[in-house]
Amino acid sequence: MSFASFTARGFQAMRSFSTRRNVAQRVRHALNPRNVAAYVRSLDWREVGKGVGYWTLHMVNFGCALHLFGEHVATLSYVEGPSMFPTMAMTGELTLELKWIDPHSLKRGDLVTFISPIDPTRKVCKRVTGLPGDTICVDPTGEYAPSTEHVVIPKNHIWVTGDNLPFSRDSRIYGPVPLGLVAGKLYARVLPWRDRTVFRNTFEFID
């Protein structure tokens, strides 16, 4: 390294050190209690109040818009439990739930969320396995009803079951679910990120 380069680097380091020292001095000066008190006294508190109110109003508007979007358009829902295994992990998954849906347009095989008919405080997820007018075997496993027993799903109702029948409380127990209880339709798995996917309808209907 030449002497000129060495000298230039030395001066650059000195200027950098001086700049950092000046910044530290300005910070200490600004945080001095006397300076802080003087700054507070110099504020126009009417203007401060207007500014705070303005931004508070914007935050409230944003929160309301976010709430309305989540209630009526789409939201992220956490699904856990054994009833939908293996489609859903028992340890829980974060899913994208569509709220802007027409319950009358649901198809067999769709994953839906609805208010539990036996516990109105809970929202559950099941698969649609029957539509209005379908004749459904109440319980193919024979656990809750003879495997030969069938029912016709009434108008404005759907039949829902879990993918893991031995661990699911579904229409085999509480019967057809009114469409009015349907809250949304699961569209995709978001988390875990490595398992992210759009839910495909692979349901096969036997007429």
Coordinates of C-alpha atoms in Angstrom, one line a residue:
M1 CA 0.0 0.0 0.0
S2 CA 1.4 3.4 -1.0
F3 CA 1.9 6.2 1.6
A4 CA -0.8 8.3 -0.1
S5 CA -3.4 5.5 0.2
F6 CA -2.5 4.8 3.8
T7 CA -2.9 8.5 4.6
A8 CA -6.2 8.7 2.8
R9 CA -7.6 5.8 4.7
G10 CA -6.4 7.2 7.9
F11 CA -8.2 10.5 7.3
Q12 CA -11.3 8.6 6.2
A13 CA -11.3 6.6 9.5
M14 CA -10.8 9.8 11.5
R15 CA -13.8 11.5 9.8
S16 CA -15.9 8.4 10.4
F17 CA -15.0 8.4 14.1
S18 CA -15.7 12.1 14.3
T19 CA -19.1 11.6 12.6
R20 CA -20.1 8.9 15.0
R21 CA -18.9 11.0 18.0
N22 CA -21.0 13.9 16.7
V23 CA -24.0 11.7 16.4
A24 CA -23.6 10.4 19.9
Q25 CA -23.2 14.0 21.2
R26 CA -26.4 15.1 19.4
V27 CA -28.3 12.1 20.8
R28 CA -27.1 12.9 24.4
H29 CA -28.1 16.5 23.8
A30 CA -31.6 15.6 22.6
L31 CA -32.2 13.3 25.5
N32 CA -31.1 15.8 28.1
P33 CA -34.0 16.3 30.5
R34 CA -33.9 20.1 30.1
N35 CA -34.0 19.9 26.4
V36 CA -36.8 17.3 26.5
A37 CA -38.8 19.5 28.8
A38 CA -38.3 22.6 26.5
Y39 CA -39.4 20.6 23.5
V40 CA -42.5 19.4 25.3
R41 CA -43.4 23.0 26.3
S42 CA -42.9 24.1 22.7
L43 CA -45.5 21.7 21.3
D44 CA -48.9 22.8 20.1
W45 CA -51.0 20.3 21.9
R46 CA -54.0 21.1 19.9
E47 CA -52.2 20.1 16.7
V48 CA -50.8 17.0 18.5
G49 CA -54.4 16.0 19.6
K50 CA -55.6 16.5 16.0
G51 CA -52.8 14.3 14.7
V52 CA -53.4 11.5 17.2
G53 CA -57.1 11.6 16.6
Y54 CA -56.6 11.5 12.8
W55 CA -54.3 8.4 13.0
T56 CA -56.6 6.7 15.6
L57 CA -59.5 7.2 13.3
H58 CA -57.5 5.6 10.4
M59 CA -56.5 2.6 12.6
V60 CA -60.2 2.1 13.7
N61 CA -61.3 2.2 10.0
F62 CA -58.6 -0.3 9.1
G63 CA -59.6 -2.6 11.9
C64 CA -63.3 -2.4 10.9
A65 CA -62.4 -3.1 7.3
L66 CA -60.2 -6.1 8.3
H67 CA -63.0 -7.5 10.5
L68 CA -65.6 -7.2 7.8
F69 CA -63.2 -8.9 5.3
G70 CA -62.6 -11.7 7.7
E71 CA -66.3 -12.2 8.4
H72 CA -67.7 -12.0 4.9
V73 CA -64.9 -12.6 2.3
A74 CA -62.0 -14.8 3.6
T75 CA -60.0 -15.5 6.7
L76 CA -57.3 -17.7 8.1
S77 CA -58.7 -20.6 10.2
Y78 CA -56.9 -23.1 12.4
V79 CA -58.1 -26.6 12.1
E80 CA -57.0 -29.4 14.5
G81 CA -58.2 -32.7 15.8
P82 CA -58.4 -36.3 14.5
S83 CA -61.7 -36.2 12.7
M84 CA -60.3 -35.0 9.3
F85 CA -57.1 -37.1 9.3
P86 CA -55.3 -37.7 6.9
T87 CA -56.6 -34.6 5.0
M88 CA -55.8 -32.5 8.0
A89 CA -53.0 -33.2 10.5
M90 CA -54.2 -34.0 14.0
T91 CA -51.7 -31.5 15.4
G92 CA -53.4 -28.6 13.6
E93 CA -53.0 -26.6 10.4
L94 CA -53.6 -23.1 9.2
T95 CA -56.1 -22.9 6.3
L96 CA -57.6 -20.3 4.0
E97 CA -61.3 -20.2 4.6
L98 CA -63.6 -18.6 2.0
K99 CA -66.6 -16.8 3.5
W100 CA -68.0 -15.3 0.3
I101 CA -69.8 -18.5 -0.8
D102 CA -73.3 -19.5 -1.8
P103 CA -74.2 -22.6 0.4
H104 CA -76.6 -23.7 -2.3
S105 CA -73.7 -24.1 -4.7
L106 CA -71.7 -26.5 -2.5
K107 CA -70.6 -29.8 -4.1
R108 CA -70.0 -33.3 -2.7
G109 CA -66.5 -33.5 -1.5
D110 CA -66.2 -29.8 -0.5
L111 CA -64.6 -29.1 2.9
V112 CA -66.9 -26.8 4.8
T113 CA -67.0 -25.1 8.2
F114 CA -70.3 -24.7 10.1
I115 CA -71.7 -24.1 13.5
S116 CA -72.0 -27.4 15.4
P117 CA -75.7 -28.4 15.7
I118 CA -75.0 -29.9 19.1
D119 CA -72.7 -27.2 20.4
P120 CA -73.4 -23.7 19.0
T121 CA -70.3 -22.3 20.6
R122 CA -68.1 -24.5 18.3
K123 CA -67.3 -24.2 14.6
V124 CA -66.3 -27.5 13.0
C125 CA -64.9 -28.7 9.7
K126 CA -66.3 -31.7 7.8
R127 CA -66.6 -32.9 4.2
V128 CA -69.9 -32.6 2.3
T129 CA -70.9 -36.2 1.4
G130 CA -74.6 -35.6 0.5
L131 CA -76.7 -32.8 -1.0
P132 CA -80.5 -32.1 -0.8
G133 CA -82.4 -35.0 -2.4
D134 CA -79.6 -37.5 -2.0
T135 CA -80.2 -40.9 -0.4
I136 CA -77.5 -41.5 2.1
C137 CA -76.4 -44.6 4.1
V138 CA -76.6 -43.2 7.6
D139 CA -73.5 -45.1 8.8
P140 CA -71.5 -47.4 6.6
T141 CA -69.5 -48.6 9.6
G142 CA -72.6 -49.7 11.4
E143 CA -71.5 -48.0 14.6
Y144 CA -74.3 -45.5 15.0
A145 CA -77.0 -47.1 12.8
P146 CA -77.4 -50.3 10.9
S147 CA -75.4 -50.2 7.6
T148 CA -78.6 -50.9 5.8
E149 CA -80.4 -47.8 7.1
H150 CA -80.7 -44.9 4.6
V151 CA -82.2 -41.4 4.7
V152 CA -83.1 -38.8 2.1
I153 CA -81.5 -35.4 2.8
P154 CA -84.2 -32.7 3.0
K155 CA -84.2 -29.5 1.1
N156 CA -81.7 -26.8 2.3
H157 CA -79.6 -29.4 4.2
I158 CA -76.4 -31.2 3.6
W159 CA -74.9 -34.4 4.9
V160 CA -71.3 -34.1 6.4
T161 CA -68.8 -36.6 7.6
G162 CA -65.2 -36.6 8.8
D163 CA -62.5 -38.3 6.8
N164 CA -61.6 -40.3 9.8
L165 CA -64.9 -41.9 10.7
P166 CA -64.0 -43.7 13.9
F167 CA -63.0 -40.3 15.4
S168 CA -65.6 -38.0 14.0
R169 CA -68.9 -36.6 15.3
D170 CA -70.8 -35.7 12.2
S171 CA -74.2 -36.3 10.5
R172 CA -74.2 -39.9 11.5
I173 CA -74.9 -38.5 15.0
Y174 CA -76.8 -35.2 14.5
G175 CA -78.3 -35.8 11.1
P176 CA -78.4 -33.4 8.1
V177 CA -77.0 -29.9 8.7
P178 CA -79.1 -26.9 7.7
L179 CA -77.4 -24.7 5.1
G180 CA -78.0 -21.7 7.4
L181 CA -75.3 -23.1 9.8
V182 CA -72.6 -23.2 7.1
A183 CA -69.9 -20.6 7.8
G184 CA -67.4 -21.1 5.0
K185 CA -65.5 -23.4 2.7
L186 CA -61.8 -24.4 3.1
Y187 CA -59.8 -23.5 0.0
A188 CA -56.2 -24.1 0.8
R189 CA -53.7 -25.2 3.5
V190 CA -51.3 -22.3 4.3
L191 CA -49.2 -23.7 7.2
P192 CA -47.1 -25.8 7.6
W193 CA -45.5 -24.0 4.7
R194 CA -43.9 -27.2 3.3
D195 CA -47.4 -28.8 3.1
R196 CA -49.1 -25.8 1.5
T197 CA -51.7 -26.8 -1.1
V198 CA -55.0 -26.0 -2.7
F199 CA -57.6 -28.6 -1.6
R200 CA -58.7 -30.6 -4.6
N201 CA -62.2 -32.2 -4.8
T202 CA -61.6 -35.9 -5.5
F203 CA -64.9 -37.1 -4.2
E204 CA -66.6 -39.8 -6.3
F205 CA -70.4 -40.0 -6.2
I206 CA -72.1 -43.3 -6.8
D207 CA -75.6 -42.8 -8.2

